[in-house]
mmCIF file with all atom_site columns, C-alpha atoms in Angstrom:
data_model
loop_
_atom_site.group_PDB
_atom_site.id
_atom_site.type_symbol
_atom_site.label_atom_id
_atom_site.label_alt_id
_atom_site.label_comp_id
_atom_site.label_asym_id
_atom_site.label_entity_id
_atom_site.label_seq_id
_atom_site.pdbx_PDB_ins_code
_atom_site.Cartn_x
_atom_site.Cartn_y
_atom_site.Cartn_z
_atom_site.occupancy
_atom_site.B_iso_or_equiv
_atom_site.pdbx_formal_charge
_atom_site.auth_seq_id
_atom_site.auth_comp_id
_atom_site.auth_asym_id
_atom_site.auth_atom_id
_atom_site.pdbx_PDB_model_num
ATOM 1   C CA . MET K 1 1   ? 39.817 -85.367 47.726 1.00 0.00 ? 46  MET K CA 1
ATOM 2   C CA . THR K 1 2   ? 38.535 -86.661 44.418 1.00 0.00 ? 47  THR K CA 1
ATOM 3   C CA . VAL K 1 3   ? 38.218 -84.863 41.029 1.00 0.00 ? 48  VAL K CA 1
ATOM 4   C CA . ALA K 1 4   ? 35.249 -86.416 38.999 1.00 0.00 ? 49  ALA K CA 1
ATOM 5   C CA . ILE K 1 5   ? 35.644 -86.323 35.250 1.00 0.00 ? 50  ILE K CA 1
ATOM 6   C CA . ILE K 1 6   ? 32.201 -87.040 33.955 1.00 0.00 ? 51  ILE K CA 1
ATOM 7   C CA . ASP K 1 7   ? 31.841 -89.760 31.239 1.00 0.00 ? 52  ASP K CA 1
ATOM 8   C CA . TYR K 1 8   ? 28.838 -89.327 29.108 1.00 0.00 ? 53  TYR K CA 1
ATOM 9   C CA . GLY K 1 9   ? 30.207 -90.588 25.801 1.00 0.00 ? 54  GLY K CA 1
ATOM 10  C CA . SER K 1 10  ? 31.729 -87.411 24.516 1.00 0.00 ? 55  SER K CA 1
ATOM 11  C CA . GLY K 1 11  ? 35.101 -86.425 25.451 1.00 0.00 ? 56  GLY K CA 1
ATOM 12  C CA . ASN K 1 12  ? 38.954 -87.264 25.337 1.00 0.00 ? 57  ASN K CA 1
ATOM 13  C CA . LEU K 1 13  ? 38.659 -88.992 28.567 1.00 0.00 ? 58  LEU K CA 1
ATOM 14  C CA . ARG K 1 14  ? 41.904 -90.899 28.552 1.00 0.00 ? 59  ARG K CA 1
ATOM 15  C CA . SER K 1 15  ? 43.920 -87.937 27.622 1.00 0.00 ? 60  SER K CA 1
ATOM 16  C CA . ALA K 1 16  ? 42.083 -85.797 30.145 1.00 0.00 ? 61  ALA K CA 1
ATOM 17  C CA . ALA K 1 17  ? 42.520 -88.408 32.898 1.00 0.00 ? 62  ALA K CA 1
ATOM 18  C CA . LYS K 1 18  ? 46.185 -88.707 32.211 1.00 0.00 ? 63  LYS K CA 1
ATOM 19  C CA . SER K 1 19  ? 46.663 -84.942 32.309 1.00 0.00 ? 64  SER K CA 1
ATOM 20  C CA . PHE K 1 20  ? 44.797 -84.683 35.643 1.00 0.00 ? 65  PHE K CA 1
ATOM 21  C CA . GLU K 1 21  ? 46.707 -87.585 36.996 1.00 0.00 ? 66  GLU K CA 1
ATOM 22  C CA . ARG K 1 22  ? 49.959 -85.980 36.107 1.00 0.00 ? 67  ARG K CA 1
ATOM 23  C CA . ALA K 1 23  ? 48.963 -82.671 37.500 1.00 0.00 ? 68  ALA K CA 1
ATOM 24  C CA . VAL K 1 24  ? 48.177 -84.213 40.868 1.00 0.00 ? 69  VAL K CA 1
ATOM 25  C CA . ALA K 1 25  ? 51.316 -86.084 40.813 1.00 0.00 ? 70  ALA K CA 1
ATOM 26  C CA . GLU K 1 26  ? 53.363 -82.925 40.113 1.00 0.00 ? 71  GLU K CA 1
ATOM 27  C CA . ALA K 1 27  ? 51.610 -80.935 42.373 1.00 0.00 ? 72  ALA K CA 1
ATOM 28  C CA . GLY K 1 28  ? 52.025 -83.493 45.198 1.00 0.00 ? 73  GLY K CA 1
ATOM 29  C CA . LEU K 1 29  ? 48.137 -83.501 45.974 1.00 0.00 ? 74  LEU K CA 1
ATOM 30  C CA . ASP K 1 30  ? 46.482 -86.119 47.929 1.00 0.00 ? 75  ASP K CA 1
ATOM 31  C CA . MET K 1 31  ? 43.803 -86.561 45.333 1.00 0.00 ? 76  MET K CA 1
ATOM 32  C CA . THR K 1 32  ? 42.119 -89.278 43.244 1.00 0.00 ? 77  THR K CA 1
ATOM 33  C CA . VAL K 1 33  ? 41.118 -88.816 39.699 1.00 0.00 ? 78  VAL K CA 1
ATOM 34  C CA . ASN K 1 34  ? 37.855 -90.782 38.897 1.00 0.00 ? 79  ASN K CA 1
ATOM 35  C CA . VAL K 1 35  ? 36.274 -90.663 35.497 1.00 0.00 ? 80  VAL K CA 1
ATOM 36  C CA . THR K 1 36  ? 32.686 -91.811 36.098 1.00 0.00 ? 81  THR K CA 1
ATOM 37  C CA . ASN K 1 37  ? 29.185 -91.965 34.754 1.00 0.00 ? 82  ASN K CA 1
ATOM 38  C CA . ARG K 1 38  ? 27.712 -92.316 38.196 1.00 0.00 ? 83  ARG K CA 1
ATOM 39  C CA . PRO K 1 39  ? 25.784 -89.421 39.428 1.00 0.00 ? 84  PRO K CA 1
ATOM 40  C CA . GLU K 1 40  ? 26.304 -90.440 42.925 1.00 0.00 ? 85  GLU K CA 1
ATOM 41  C CA . ASP K 1 41  ? 30.103 -90.096 42.566 1.00 0.00 ? 86  ASP K CA 1
ATOM 42  C CA . LEU K 1 42  ? 29.644 -86.381 42.244 1.00 0.00 ? 87  LEU K CA 1
ATOM 43  C CA . ALA K 1 43  ? 28.595 -86.125 45.900 1.00 0.00 ? 88  ALA K CA 1
ATOM 44  C CA . ALA K 1 44  ? 31.801 -87.581 46.950 1.00 0.00 ? 89  ALA K CA 1
ATOM 45  C CA . ALA K 1 45  ? 33.935 -85.449 44.610 1.00 0.00 ? 90  ALA K CA 1
ATOM 46  C CA . SER K 1 46  ? 35.712 -82.207 45.645 1.00 0.00 ? 91  SER K CA 1
ATOM 47  C CA . HIS K 1 47  ? 36.126 -80.979 42.053 1.00 0.00 ? 92  HIS K CA 1
ATOM 48  C CA . ILE K 1 48  ? 34.090 -81.744 38.999 1.00 0.00 ? 93  ILE K CA 1
ATOM 49  C CA . VAL K 1 49  ? 35.018 -81.757 35.250 1.00 0.00 ? 94  VAL K CA 1
ATOM 50  C CA . LEU K 1 50  ? 32.947 -81.842 32.238 1.00 0.00 ? 95  LEU K CA 1
ATOM 51  C CA . PRO K 1 51  ? 34.609 -82.467 28.941 1.00 0.00 ? 96  PRO K CA 1
ATOM 52  C CA . GLY K 1 52  ? 33.129 -82.557 25.618 1.00 0.00 ? 97  GLY K CA 1
ATOM 53  C CA . VAL K 1 53  ? 33.868 -83.062 22.052 1.00 0.00 ? 98  VAL K CA 1
ATOM 54  C CA . GLY K 1 54  ? 31.432 -82.762 18.946 1.00 0.00 ? 99  GLY K CA 1
ATOM 55  C CA . ALA K 1 55  ? 28.211 -80.942 18.275 1.00 0.00 ? 100 ALA K CA 1
ATOM 56  C CA . PHE K 1 56  ? 26.364 -78.978 21.188 1.00 0.00 ? 101 PHE K CA 1
ATOM 57  C CA . ALA K 1 57  ? 23.156 -80.929 20.755 1.00 0.00 ? 102 ALA K CA 1
ATOM 58  C CA . ASP K 1 58  ? 24.853 -84.168 20.648 1.00 0.00 ? 103 ASP K CA 1
ATOM 59  C CA . CYS K 1 59  ? 26.707 -83.544 23.788 1.00 0.00 ? 104 CYS K CA 1
ATOM 60  C CA . ARG K 1 60  ? 23.772 -81.969 25.571 1.00 0.00 ? 105 ARG K CA 1
ATOM 61  C CA . ASN K 1 61  ? 21.594 -85.118 24.715 1.00 0.00 ? 106 ASN K CA 1
ATOM 62  C CA . GLY K 1 62  ? 24.297 -87.516 25.580 1.00 0.00 ? 107 GLY K CA 1
ATOM 63  C CA . LEU K 1 63  ? 24.688 -85.980 29.126 1.00 0.00 ? 108 LEU K CA 1
ATOM 64  C CA . ALA K 1 64  ? 20.819 -85.979 29.486 1.00 0.00 ? 109 ALA K CA 1
ATOM 65  C CA . ALA K 1 65  ? 20.867 -89.594 28.667 1.00 0.00 ? 110 ALA K CA 1
ATOM 66  C CA . VAL K 1 66  ? 22.731 -90.409 31.615 1.00 0.00 ? 111 VAL K CA 1
ATOM 67  C CA . ALA K 1 67  ? 20.003 -90.943 34.301 1.00 0.00 ? 112 ALA K CA 1
ATOM 68  C CA . GLY K 1 68  ? 20.330 -88.434 37.249 1.00 0.00 ? 113 GLY K CA 1
ATOM 69  C CA . MET K 1 69  ? 23.447 -86.636 35.943 1.00 0.00 ? 114 MET K CA 1
ATOM 70  C CA . ASP K 1 70  ? 21.680 -83.305 35.241 1.00 0.00 ? 115 ASP K CA 1
ATOM 71  C CA . GLU K 1 71  ? 20.254 -83.305 38.767 1.00 0.00 ? 116 GLU K CA 1
ATOM 72  C CA . ALA K 1 72  ? 23.515 -84.389 40.269 1.00 0.00 ? 117 ALA K CA 1
ATOM 73  C CA . LEU K 1 73  ? 25.374 -81.394 38.657 1.00 0.00 ? 118 LEU K CA 1
ATOM 74  C CA . GLU K 1 74  ? 22.722 -78.863 39.684 1.00 0.00 ? 119 GLU K CA 1
ATOM 75  C CA . ARG K 1 75  ? 22.787 -80.276 43.280 1.00 0.00 ? 120 ARG K CA 1
ATOM 76  C CA . GLN K 1 76  ? 26.612 -80.545 43.421 1.00 0.00 ? 121 GLN K CA 1
ATOM 77  C CA . VAL K 1 77  ? 27.874 -77.533 41.469 1.00 0.00 ? 122 VAL K CA 1
ATOM 78  C CA . ILE K 1 78  ? 25.071 -74.840 41.718 1.00 0.00 ? 123 ILE K CA 1
ATOM 79  C CA . ALA K 1 79  ? 23.583 -75.687 45.061 1.00 0.00 ? 124 ALA K CA 1
ATOM 80  C CA . GLY K 1 80  ? 26.654 -77.198 46.667 1.00 0.00 ? 125 GLY K CA 1
ATOM 81  C CA . GLY K 1 81  ? 29.354 -74.795 45.146 1.00 0.00 ? 126 GLY K CA 1
ATOM 82  C CA . LYS K 1 82  ? 31.884 -77.289 44.232 1.00 0.00 ? 127 LYS K CA 1
ATOM 83  C CA . PRO K 1 83  ? 34.599 -76.250 41.680 1.00 0.00 ? 128 PRO K CA 1
ATOM 84  C CA . PHE K 1 84  ? 33.688 -77.029 38.170 1.00 0.00 ? 129 PHE K CA 1
ATOM 85  C CA . LEU K 1 85  ? 35.550 -76.978 35.024 1.00 0.00 ? 130 LEU K CA 1
ATOM 86  C CA . GLY K 1 86  ? 34.098 -77.310 31.481 1.00 0.00 ? 131 GLY K CA 1
ATOM 87  C CA . ILE K 1 87  ? 36.304 -78.136 28.729 1.00 0.00 ? 132 ILE K CA 1
ATOM 88  C CA . CYS K 1 88  ? 35.642 -77.324 25.133 1.00 0.00 ? 133 CYS K CA 1
ATOM 89  C CA . VAL K 1 89  ? 31.852 -78.304 24.382 1.00 0.00 ? 134 VAL K CA 1
ATOM 90  C CA . GLY K 1 90  ? 31.696 -78.989 28.150 1.00 0.00 ? 135 GLY K CA 1
ATOM 91  C CA . MET K 1 91  ? 32.162 -75.093 28.527 1.00 0.00 ? 136 MET K CA 1
ATOM 92  C CA . GLN K 1 92  ? 29.724 -74.390 25.832 1.00 0.00 ? 137 GLN K CA 1
ATOM 93  C CA . LEU K 1 93  ? 27.132 -76.369 27.831 1.00 0.00 ? 138 LEU K CA 1
ATOM 94  C CA . MET K 1 94  ? 27.331 -73.913 30.390 1.00 0.00 ? 139 MET K CA 1
ATOM 95  C CA . ALA K 1 95  ? 25.696 -71.291 28.218 1.00 0.00 ? 140 ALA K CA 1
ATOM 96  C CA . THR K 1 96  ? 21.955 -70.347 27.889 1.00 0.00 ? 141 THR K CA 1
ATOM 97  C CA . THR K 1 97  ? 21.536 -71.497 24.213 1.00 0.00 ? 142 THR K CA 1
ATOM 98  C CA . GLY K 1 98  ? 23.578 -73.259 21.641 1.00 0.00 ? 143 GLY K CA 1
ATOM 99  C CA . HIS K 1 99  ? 22.976 -72.508 17.849 1.00 0.00 ? 144 HIS K CA 1
ATOM 100 C CA . GLU K 1 100 ? 24.632 -75.371 16.312 1.00 0.00 ? 145 GLU K CA 1
ATOM 101 C CA . HIS K 1 101 ? 22.170 -77.251 13.872 1.00 0.00 ? 146 HIS K CA 1
ATOM 102 C CA . GLY K 1 102 ? 19.244 -75.591 15.386 1.00 0.00 ? 147 GLY K CA 1
ATOM 103 C CA . ARG K 1 103 ? 18.413 -74.088 18.803 1.00 0.00 ? 148 ARG K CA 1
ATOM 104 C CA . HIS K 1 104 ? 19.297 -75.980 21.992 1.00 0.00 ? 149 HIS K CA 1
ATOM 105 C CA . ALA K 1 105 ? 18.976 -75.237 25.680 1.00 0.00 ? 150 ALA K CA 1
ATOM 106 C CA . GLY K 1 106 ? 22.243 -75.225 27.735 1.00 0.00 ? 151 GLY K CA 1
ATOM 107 C CA . PHE K 1 107 ? 22.535 -75.182 31.544 1.00 0.00 ? 152 PHE K CA 1
ATOM 108 C CA . GLY K 1 108 ? 22.086 -71.455 31.727 1.00 0.00 ? 153 GLY K CA 1
ATOM 109 C CA . TRP K 1 109 ? 25.037 -71.050 34.194 1.00 0.00 ? 154 TRP K CA 1
ATOM 110 C CA . ILE K 1 110 ? 26.972 -68.558 32.079 1.00 0.00 ? 155 ILE K CA 1
ATOM 111 C CA . PRO K 1 111 ? 24.285 -66.341 30.365 1.00 0.00 ? 156 PRO K CA 1
ATOM 112 C CA . GLY K 1 112 ? 25.135 -66.147 26.542 1.00 0.00 ? 157 GLY K CA 1
ATOM 113 C CA . ASP K 1 113 ? 24.968 -67.955 23.269 1.00 0.00 ? 158 ASP K CA 1
ATOM 114 C CA . VAL K 1 114 ? 27.077 -70.568 21.448 1.00 0.00 ? 159 VAL K CA 1
ATOM 115 C CA . VAL K 1 115 ? 27.399 -69.249 17.931 1.00 0.00 ? 160 VAL K CA 1
ATOM 116 C CA . ALA K 1 116 ? 29.339 -70.005 14.887 1.00 0.00 ? 161 ALA K CA 1
ATOM 117 C CA . LEU K 1 117 ? 32.918 -68.664 14.505 1.00 0.00 ? 162 LEU K CA 1
ATOM 118 C CA . GLU K 1 118 ? 32.988 -65.910 11.787 1.00 0.00 ? 163 GLU K CA 1
ATOM 119 C CA . PRO K 1 119 ? 36.551 -64.845 11.522 1.00 0.00 ? 164 PRO K CA 1
ATOM 120 C CA . ASP K 1 120 ? 36.773 -61.285 9.686  1.00 0.00 ? 165 ASP K CA 1
ATOM 121 C CA . ASP K 1 121 ? 39.597 -62.757 7.811  1.00 0.00 ? 166 ASP K CA 1
ATOM 122 C CA . PRO K 1 122 ? 38.421 -65.048 5.000  1.00 0.00 ? 167 PRO K CA 1
ATOM 123 C CA . ALA K 1 123 ? 41.948 -66.729 4.871  1.00 0.00 ? 168 ALA K CA 1
ATOM 124 C CA . LEU K 1 124 ? 41.294 -68.222 8.400  1.00 0.00 ? 169 LEU K CA 1
ATOM 125 C CA . LYS K 1 125 ? 39.601 -71.571 8.262  1.00 0.00 ? 170 LYS K CA 1
ATOM 126 C CA . VAL K 1 126 ? 36.738 -72.842 10.354 1.00 0.00 ? 171 VAL K CA 1
ATOM 127 C CA . PRO K 1 127 ? 37.106 -75.081 12.383 1.00 0.00 ? 172 PRO K CA 1
ATOM 128 C CA . HIS K 1 128 ? 39.707 -73.104 14.412 1.00 0.00 ? 173 HIS K CA 1
ATOM 129 C CA . MET K 1 129 ? 42.088 -75.982 14.882 1.00 0.00 ? 174 MET K CA 1
ATOM 130 C CA . GLY K 1 130 ? 45.699 -75.667 16.371 1.00 0.00 ? 175 GLY K CA 1
ATOM 131 C CA . TRP K 1 131 ? 47.580 -73.461 18.748 1.00 0.00 ? 176 TRP K CA 1
ATOM 132 C CA . ASN K 1 132 ? 46.847 -69.862 19.622 1.00 0.00 ? 177 ASN K CA 1
ATOM 133 C CA . ASP K 1 133 ? 48.069 -67.047 21.957 1.00 0.00 ? 178 ASP K CA 1
ATOM 134 C CA . LEU K 1 134 ? 46.161 -66.669 25.074 1.00 0.00 ? 179 LEU K CA 1
ATOM 135 C CA . HIS K 1 135 ? 45.113 -63.126 26.192 1.00 0.00 ? 180 HIS K CA 1
ATOM 136 C CA . ARG K 1 136 ? 44.605 -63.325 29.997 1.00 0.00 ? 181 ARG K CA 1
ATOM 137 C CA . HIS K 1 137 ? 42.164 -60.550 31.241 1.00 0.00 ? 182 HIS K CA 1
ATOM 138 C CA . SER K 1 138 ? 42.904 -58.661 34.315 1.00 0.00 ? 183 SER K CA 1
ATOM 139 C CA . ARG K 1 139 ? 40.997 -56.805 37.090 1.00 0.00 ? 184 ARG K CA 1
ATOM 140 C CA . GLY K 1 140 ? 42.642 -54.107 38.999 1.00 0.00 ? 185 GLY K CA 1
ATOM 141 C CA . GLY K 1 141 ? 45.943 -55.052 37.573 1.00 0.00 ? 186 GLY K CA 1
ATOM 142 C CA . THR K 1 142 ? 45.766 -58.774 38.816 1.00 0.00 ? 187 THR K CA 1
ATOM 143 C CA . VAL K 1 143 ? 44.782 -62.003 36.863 1.00 0.00 ? 188 VAL K CA 1
ATOM 144 C CA . ALA K 1 144 ? 41.157 -62.010 36.490 1.00 0.00 ? 189 ALA K CA 1
ATOM 145 C CA . HIS K 1 145 ? 40.963 -65.723 37.832 1.00 0.00 ? 190 HIS K CA 1
ATOM 146 C CA . PRO K 1 146 ? 42.970 -68.097 40.032 1.00 0.00 ? 191 PRO K CA 1
ATOM 147 C CA . VAL K 1 147 ? 42.999 -70.831 37.385 1.00 0.00 ? 192 VAL K CA 1
ATOM 148 C CA . LEU K 1 148 ? 45.033 -68.373 35.192 1.00 0.00 ? 193 LEU K CA 1
ATOM 149 C CA . GLU K 1 149 ? 47.713 -67.680 37.839 1.00 0.00 ? 194 GLU K CA 1
ATOM 150 C CA . GLY K 1 150 ? 51.025 -68.359 36.584 1.00 0.00 ? 195 GLY K CA 1
ATOM 151 C CA . ILE K 1 151 ? 50.154 -68.692 32.826 1.00 0.00 ? 196 ILE K CA 1
ATOM 152 C CA . ASP K 1 152 ? 52.052 -66.364 30.704 1.00 0.00 ? 197 ASP K CA 1
ATOM 153 C CA . GLN K 1 153 ? 50.269 -63.742 28.725 1.00 0.00 ? 198 GLN K CA 1
ATOM 154 C CA . GLY K 1 154 ? 50.525 -65.131 25.162 1.00 0.00 ? 199 GLY K CA 1
ATOM 155 C CA . ALA K 1 155 ? 50.835 -68.713 26.370 1.00 0.00 ? 200 ALA K CA 1
ATOM 156 C CA . HIS K 1 156 ? 50.169 -71.133 23.473 1.00 0.00 ? 201 HIS K CA 1
ATOM 157 C CA . VAL K 1 157 ? 46.833 -73.437 24.059 1.00 0.00 ? 202 VAL K CA 1
ATOM 158 C CA . TYR K 1 158 ? 45.343 -75.776 21.633 1.00 0.00 ? 203 TYR K CA 1
ATOM 159 C CA . PHE K 1 159 ? 41.911 -75.431 20.136 1.00 0.00 ? 204 PHE K CA 1
ATOM 160 C CA . VAL K 1 160 ? 39.646 -77.723 18.083 1.00 0.00 ? 205 VAL K CA 1
ATOM 161 C CA . HIS K 1 161 ? 36.198 -75.829 17.478 1.00 0.00 ? 206 HIS K CA 1
ATOM 162 C CA . SER K 1 162 ? 33.842 -74.156 15.267 1.00 0.00 ? 207 SER K CA 1
ATOM 163 C CA . TYR K 1 163 ? 31.675 -72.223 17.752 1.00 0.00 ? 208 TYR K CA 1
ATOM 164 C CA . GLN K 1 164 ? 32.156 -69.985 20.583 1.00 0.00 ? 209 GLN K CA 1
ATOM 165 C CA . LEU K 1 165 ? 30.413 -68.773 23.571 1.00 0.00 ? 210 LEU K CA 1
ATOM 166 C CA . VAL K 1 166 ? 29.543 -65.168 23.413 1.00 0.00 ? 211 VAL K CA 1
ATOM 167 C CA . CYS K 1 167 ? 28.750 -64.034 27.024 1.00 0.00 ? 212 CYS K CA 1
ATOM 168 C CA . ARG K 1 168 ? 26.160 -61.557 27.750 1.00 0.00 ? 213 ARG K CA 1
ATOM 169 C CA . ASP K 1 169 ? 28.174 -60.271 30.795 1.00 0.00 ? 214 ASP K CA 1
ATOM 170 C CA . PRO K 1 170 ? 31.661 -59.209 29.606 1.00 0.00 ? 215 PRO K CA 1
ATOM 171 C CA . GLY K 1 171 ? 32.726 -59.831 33.100 1.00 0.00 ? 216 GLY K CA 1
ATOM 172 C CA . HIS K 1 172 ? 32.390 -63.544 32.796 1.00 0.00 ? 217 HIS K CA 1
ATOM 173 C CA . VAL K 1 173 ? 35.135 -63.671 29.986 1.00 0.00 ? 218 VAL K CA 1
ATOM 174 C CA . LEU K 1 174 ? 38.304 -64.218 31.548 1.00 0.00 ? 219 LEU K CA 1
ATOM 175 C CA . ALA K 1 175 ? 40.625 -64.736 28.521 1.00 0.00 ? 220 ALA K CA 1
ATOM 176 C CA . THR K 1 176 ? 40.446 -64.465 24.789 1.00 0.00 ? 221 THR K CA 1
ATOM 177 C CA . VAL K 1 177 ? 42.462 -65.268 21.618 1.00 0.00 ? 222 VAL K CA 1
ATOM 178 C CA . ASP K 1 178 ? 42.471 -63.504 18.268 1.00 0.00 ? 223 ASP K CA 1
ATOM 179 C CA . TYR K 1 179 ? 41.117 -65.524 15.345 1.00 0.00 ? 224 TYR K CA 1
ATOM 180 C CA . GLY K 1 180 ? 40.015 -63.006 12.939 1.00 0.00 ? 225 GLY K CA 1
ATOM 181 C CA . GLY K 1 181 ? 38.547 -60.946 16.024 1.00 0.00 ? 226 GLY K CA 1
ATOM 182 C CA . PRO K 1 182 ? 38.479 -61.862 19.696 1.00 0.00 ? 227 PRO K CA 1
ATOM 183 C CA . VAL K 1 183 ? 37.289 -65.500 20.572 1.00 0.00 ? 228 VAL K CA 1
ATOM 184 C CA . THR K 1 184 ? 36.155 -66.454 23.935 1.00 0.00 ? 229 THR K CA 1
ATOM 185 C CA . ALA K 1 185 ? 38.781 -68.857 25.520 1.00 0.00 ? 230 ALA K CA 1
ATOM 186 C CA . VAL K 1 186 ? 38.008 -68.715 29.271 1.00 0.00 ? 231 VAL K CA 1
ATOM 187 C CA . VAL K 1 187 ? 34.896 -68.046 31.068 1.00 0.00 ? 232 VAL K CA 1
ATOM 188 C CA . GLY K 1 188 ? 33.951 -68.033 34.838 1.00 0.00 ? 233 GLY K CA 1
ATOM 189 C CA . ARG K 1 189 ? 31.987 -66.898 37.626 1.00 0.00 ? 234 ARG K CA 1
ATOM 190 C CA . ASP K 1 190 ? 31.654 -67.972 41.286 1.00 0.00 ? 235 ASP K CA 1
ATOM 191 C CA . ASN K 1 191 ? 32.691 -71.525 41.448 1.00 0.00 ? 236 ASN K CA 1
ATOM 192 C CA . LEU K 1 192 ? 32.427 -72.147 37.580 1.00 0.00 ? 237 LEU K CA 1
ATOM 193 C CA . VAL K 1 193 ? 35.149 -72.006 35.244 1.00 0.00 ? 238 VAL K CA 1
ATOM 194 C CA . GLY K 1 194 ? 35.280 -73.071 31.455 1.00 0.00 ? 239 GLY K CA 1
ATOM 195 C CA . THR K 1 195 ? 37.918 -73.501 28.627 1.00 0.00 ? 240 THR K CA 1
ATOM 196 C CA . GLN K 1 196 ? 37.163 -73.341 25.158 1.00 0.00 ? 241 GLN K CA 1
ATOM 197 C CA . PHE K 1 197 ? 40.759 -74.677 24.362 1.00 0.00 ? 242 PHE K CA 1
ATOM 198 C CA . HIS K 1 198 ? 41.915 -78.193 25.700 1.00 0.00 ? 243 HIS K CA 1
ATOM 199 C CA . PRO K 1 199 ? 44.212 -77.946 28.643 1.00 0.00 ? 244 PRO K CA 1
ATOM 200 C CA . GLU K 1 200 ? 44.909 -81.762 28.515 1.00 0.00 ? 245 GLU K CA 1
ATOM 201 C CA . LYS K 1 201 ? 46.463 -80.935 25.037 1.00 0.00 ? 246 LYS K CA 1
ATOM 202 C CA . SER K 1 202 ? 48.116 -77.508 25.912 1.00 0.00 ? 247 SER K CA 1
ATOM 203 C CA . GLN K 1 203 ? 51.282 -78.820 27.470 1.00 0.00 ? 248 GLN K CA 1
ATOM 204 C CA . ARG K 1 204 ? 52.873 -76.493 29.945 1.00 0.00 ? 249 ARG K CA 1
ATOM 205 C CA . ALA K 1 205 ? 49.865 -73.897 30.064 1.00 0.00 ? 250 ALA K CA 1
ATOM 206 C CA . GLY K 1 206 ? 47.325 -76.542 30.092 1.00 0.00 ? 251 GLY K CA 1
ATOM 207 C CA . LEU K 1 207 ? 49.007 -78.518 32.985 1.00 0.00 ? 252 LEU K CA 1
ATOM 208 C CA . ARG K 1 208 ? 49.355 -75.106 35.049 1.00 0.00 ? 253 ARG K CA 1
ATOM 209 C CA . LEU K 1 209 ? 45.660 -74.540 34.476 1.00 0.00 ? 254 LEU K CA 1
ATOM 210 C CA . ILE K 1 210 ? 44.723 -77.829 35.629 1.00 0.00 ? 255 ILE K CA 1
ATOM 211 C CA . ARG K 1 211 ? 46.973 -77.814 38.762 1.00 0.00 ? 256 ARG K CA 1
ATOM 212 C CA . ASN K 1 212 ? 45.480 -74.236 39.474 1.00 0.00 ? 257 ASN K CA 1
ATOM 213 C CA . PHE K 1 213 ? 41.857 -75.760 39.178 1.00 0.00 ? 258 PHE K CA 1
ATOM 214 C CA . LEU K 1 214 ? 42.789 -78.761 41.616 1.00 0.00 ? 259 LEU K CA 1
ATOM 215 C CA . GLY K 1 215 ? 44.057 -76.247 44.139 1.00 0.00 ? 260 GLY K CA 1
ATOM 216 C CA . TRP K 1 216 ? 41.157 -73.799 43.858 1.00 0.00 ? 261 TRP K CA 1
ATOM 217 C CA . ARG K 1 217 ? 38.834 -73.147 46.771 1.00 0.00 ? 262 ARG K CA 1
ATOM 218 C CA . PRO K 1 218 ? 36.211 -70.715 45.650 1.00 0.00 ? 263 PRO K CA 1
#
């Protein structure tokens, strides 16, 4: 099996790759971590990861500039049903629309809008940068999603962002944090999951989420 981490010029690729390699080793998985900008590599992958750092439009345009990558994502993730993880802006790109520096179309995989953070406490600065306590949602008394299994309620995870994804369907929100009001931290549906925080920087909780994702068979 192979996890493909997409390289489109926007993301902490070295940090992400090292965290995935560590998770593979710790879990004893027979899996290769492949950082790639080749759309054809997605066909050979069992899991697909889209990182992202920076502004929504820049990331969207950077991805579109990789010939064939948009089509490969639709073919392998939406039509093919392969497990997909979006990280930070990679998660935001799953939305319908981003409103950072104008209005920009996202993938439309998780209906909703990426809008500016507006904490109700003026003492809280934007960007939201640093550690925060994760509030996992539950359904029927169980964890809302397999990727959150074994992650403690209140686990510390690391954020760097000024915008958040506001989902049209509350059922797509799997976890939140409090930053002058609830802020979307994890979203998901079907074979899709996304984290606003950086699991590759979130130490124990982040590694557990990565291991869970690599073992996930939706």
